[in-house]
Amino acid sequence: MKAKEFLKDLLRWDLATGSAYMKSSSELKIISGELKPRSLYYFSFKKSDLKAEPDVTLTLGGGDIQYLWKIEN
């Protein structure tokens, strides 16, 4: 099993593509990083979920900050 497939199975509810964020009806505000439409991201509302720094930090309409880590192929 490839690492990407393992992560998809393990974290299936916390994965989204960049285009899913871009197509959202909520106002997208990117705080830091670059959101790529075809990339797959693990997302969380807690920065401390992973030891690595998030690739993208954003908000969708409200004040809740979301942290995204890009899943490499």
PDB file of C-alpha atoms in Angstrom:
ATOM      1  CA  MET A   1       0.000   0.000   0.000  1.00  0.00           C
ATOM      2  CA  LYS A   2       1.340   3.419  -0.933  1.00  0.00           C
ATOM      3  CA  ALA A   3       1.748   6.037   1.772  1.00  0.00           C
ATOM      4  CA  LYS A   4      -0.814   8.309   0.108  1.00  0.00           C
ATOM      5  CA  GLU A   5      -3.420   5.529   0.069  1.00  0.00           C
ATOM      6  CA  PHE A   6      -2.664   4.698   3.704  1.00  0.00           C
ATOM      7  CA  LEU A   7      -3.198   8.338   4.697  1.00  0.00           C
ATOM      8  CA  LYS A   8      -6.442   8.506   2.721  1.00  0.00           C
ATOM      9  CA  ASP A   9      -7.767   5.452   4.577  1.00  0.00           C
ATOM     10  CA  LEU A  10      -6.527   6.615   7.972  1.00  0.00           C
ATOM     11  CA  LEU A  11      -7.612  10.251   7.680  1.00  0.00           C
ATOM     12  CA  ARG A  12     -10.458   9.909   5.182  1.00  0.00           C
ATOM     13  CA  TRP A  13     -12.743  12.407   6.910  1.00  0.00           C
ATOM     14  CA  ASP A  14     -10.059  15.078   7.181  1.00  0.00           C
ATOM     15  CA  LEU A  15      -8.878  15.263   3.554  1.00  0.00           C
ATOM     16  CA  ALA A  16      -9.951  17.762   0.907  1.00  0.00           C
ATOM     17  CA  THR A  17      -8.677  19.119  -2.383  1.00  0.00           C
ATOM     18  CA  GLY A  18      -7.774  22.745  -2.863  1.00  0.00           C
ATOM     19  CA  SER A  19     -10.575  23.111  -5.412  1.00  0.00           C
ATOM     20  CA  ALA A  20     -13.137  22.101  -2.758  1.00  0.00           C
ATOM     21  CA  TYR A  21     -12.116  25.175  -0.770  1.00  0.00           C
ATOM     22  CA  MET A  22     -12.129  27.388  -3.856  1.00  0.00           C
ATOM     23  CA  LYS A  23     -15.651  26.275  -4.845  1.00  0.00           C
ATOM     24  CA  SER A  24     -17.076  26.819  -1.356  1.00  0.00           C
ATOM     25  CA  SER A  25     -19.972  29.238  -1.054  1.00  0.00           C
ATOM     26  CA  SER A  26     -18.283  30.784   2.007  1.00  0.00           C
ATOM     27  CA  GLU A  27     -15.791  33.634   1.676  1.00  0.00           C
ATOM     28  CA  LEU A  28     -12.292  32.187   1.385  1.00  0.00           C
ATOM     29  CA  LYS A  29      -9.499  34.199   3.013  1.00  0.00           C
ATOM     30  CA  ILE A  30      -5.982  32.780   2.774  1.00  0.00           C
ATOM     31  CA  ILE A  31      -3.865  33.949   5.687  1.00  0.00           C
ATOM     32  CA  SER A  32      -0.631  32.263   4.621  1.00  0.00           C
ATOM     33  CA  GLY A  33       0.609  29.839   2.001  1.00  0.00           C
ATOM     34  CA  GLU A  34      -0.705  29.011  -1.463  1.00  0.00           C
ATOM     35  CA  LEU A  35      -3.788  26.872  -2.078  1.00  0.00           C
ATOM     36  CA  LYS A  36      -3.427  24.677  -5.174  1.00  0.00           C
ATOM     37  CA  PRO A  37      -6.675  23.355  -6.722  1.00  0.00           C
ATOM     38  CA  ARG A  38      -5.423  19.872  -7.655  1.00  0.00           C
ATOM     39  CA  SER A  39      -3.517  19.209  -4.425  1.00  0.00           C
ATOM     40  CA  LEU A  40      -4.850  17.022  -1.635  1.00  0.00           C
ATOM     41  CA  TYR A  41      -4.699  18.454   1.890  1.00  0.00           C
ATOM     42  CA  TYR A  42      -5.139  17.152   5.423  1.00  0.00           C
ATOM     43  CA  PHE A  43      -7.009  19.826   7.364  1.00  0.00           C
ATOM     44  CA  SER A  44      -7.578  20.597  11.021  1.00  0.00           C
ATOM     45  CA  PHE A  45      -8.715  23.424  13.252  1.00  0.00           C
ATOM     46  CA  LYS A  46      -5.774  22.675  15.580  1.00  0.00           C
ATOM     47  CA  LYS A  47      -2.301  23.709  14.501  1.00  0.00           C
ATOM     48  CA  SER A  48      -0.775  21.251  16.948  1.00  0.00           C
ATOM     49  CA  ASP A  49      -2.245  18.174  15.184  1.00  0.00           C
ATOM     50  CA  LEU A  50       0.975  17.688  13.223  1.00  0.00           C
ATOM     51  CA  LYS A  51       4.515  18.682  14.172  1.00  0.00           C
ATOM     52  CA  ALA A  52       5.160  20.161  10.722  1.00  0.00           C
ATOM     53  CA  GLU A  53       4.137  23.726   9.967  1.00  0.00           C
ATOM     54  CA  PRO A  54       0.944  23.921   7.878  1.00  0.00           C
ATOM     55  CA  ASP A  55       1.303  24.623   4.152  1.00  0.00           C
ATOM     56  CA  VAL A  56      -1.815  26.821   4.097  1.00  0.00           C
ATOM     57  CA  THR A  57      -3.671  28.743   6.794  1.00  0.00           C
ATOM     58  CA  LEU A  58      -7.132  30.072   5.934  1.00  0.00           C
ATOM     59  CA  THR A  59     -10.614  30.984   7.081  1.00  0.00           C
ATOM     60  CA  LEU A  60     -13.919  30.231   5.367  1.00  0.00           C
ATOM     61  CA  GLY A  61     -16.432  32.952   6.076  1.00  0.00           C
ATOM     62  CA  GLY A  62     -16.093  32.936   9.862  1.00  0.00           C
ATOM     63  CA  GLY A  63     -13.369  33.459  12.393  1.00  0.00           C
ATOM     64  CA  ASP A  64     -12.365  29.792  12.645  1.00  0.00           C
ATOM     65  CA  ILE A  65      -8.851  29.266  11.338  1.00  0.00           C
ATOM     66  CA  GLN A  66      -8.169  26.071   9.388  1.00  0.00           C
ATOM     67  CA  TYR A  67      -4.711  24.615   8.944  1.00  0.00           C
ATOM     68  CA  LEU A  68      -3.905  22.571   5.826  1.00  0.00           C
ATOM     69  CA  TRP A  69      -0.980  20.239   5.215  1.00  0.00           C
ATOM     70  CA  LYS A  70      -0.344  19.166   1.631  1.00  0.00           C
ATOM     71  CA  ILE A  71      -0.265  15.416   1.001  1.00  0.00           C
ATOM     72  CA  GLU A  72       2.598  14.660  -1.380  1.00  0.00           C
ATOM     73  CA  ASN A  73       2.116  12.064  -4.135  1.00  0.00           C
TER      74      ASN A  73
END
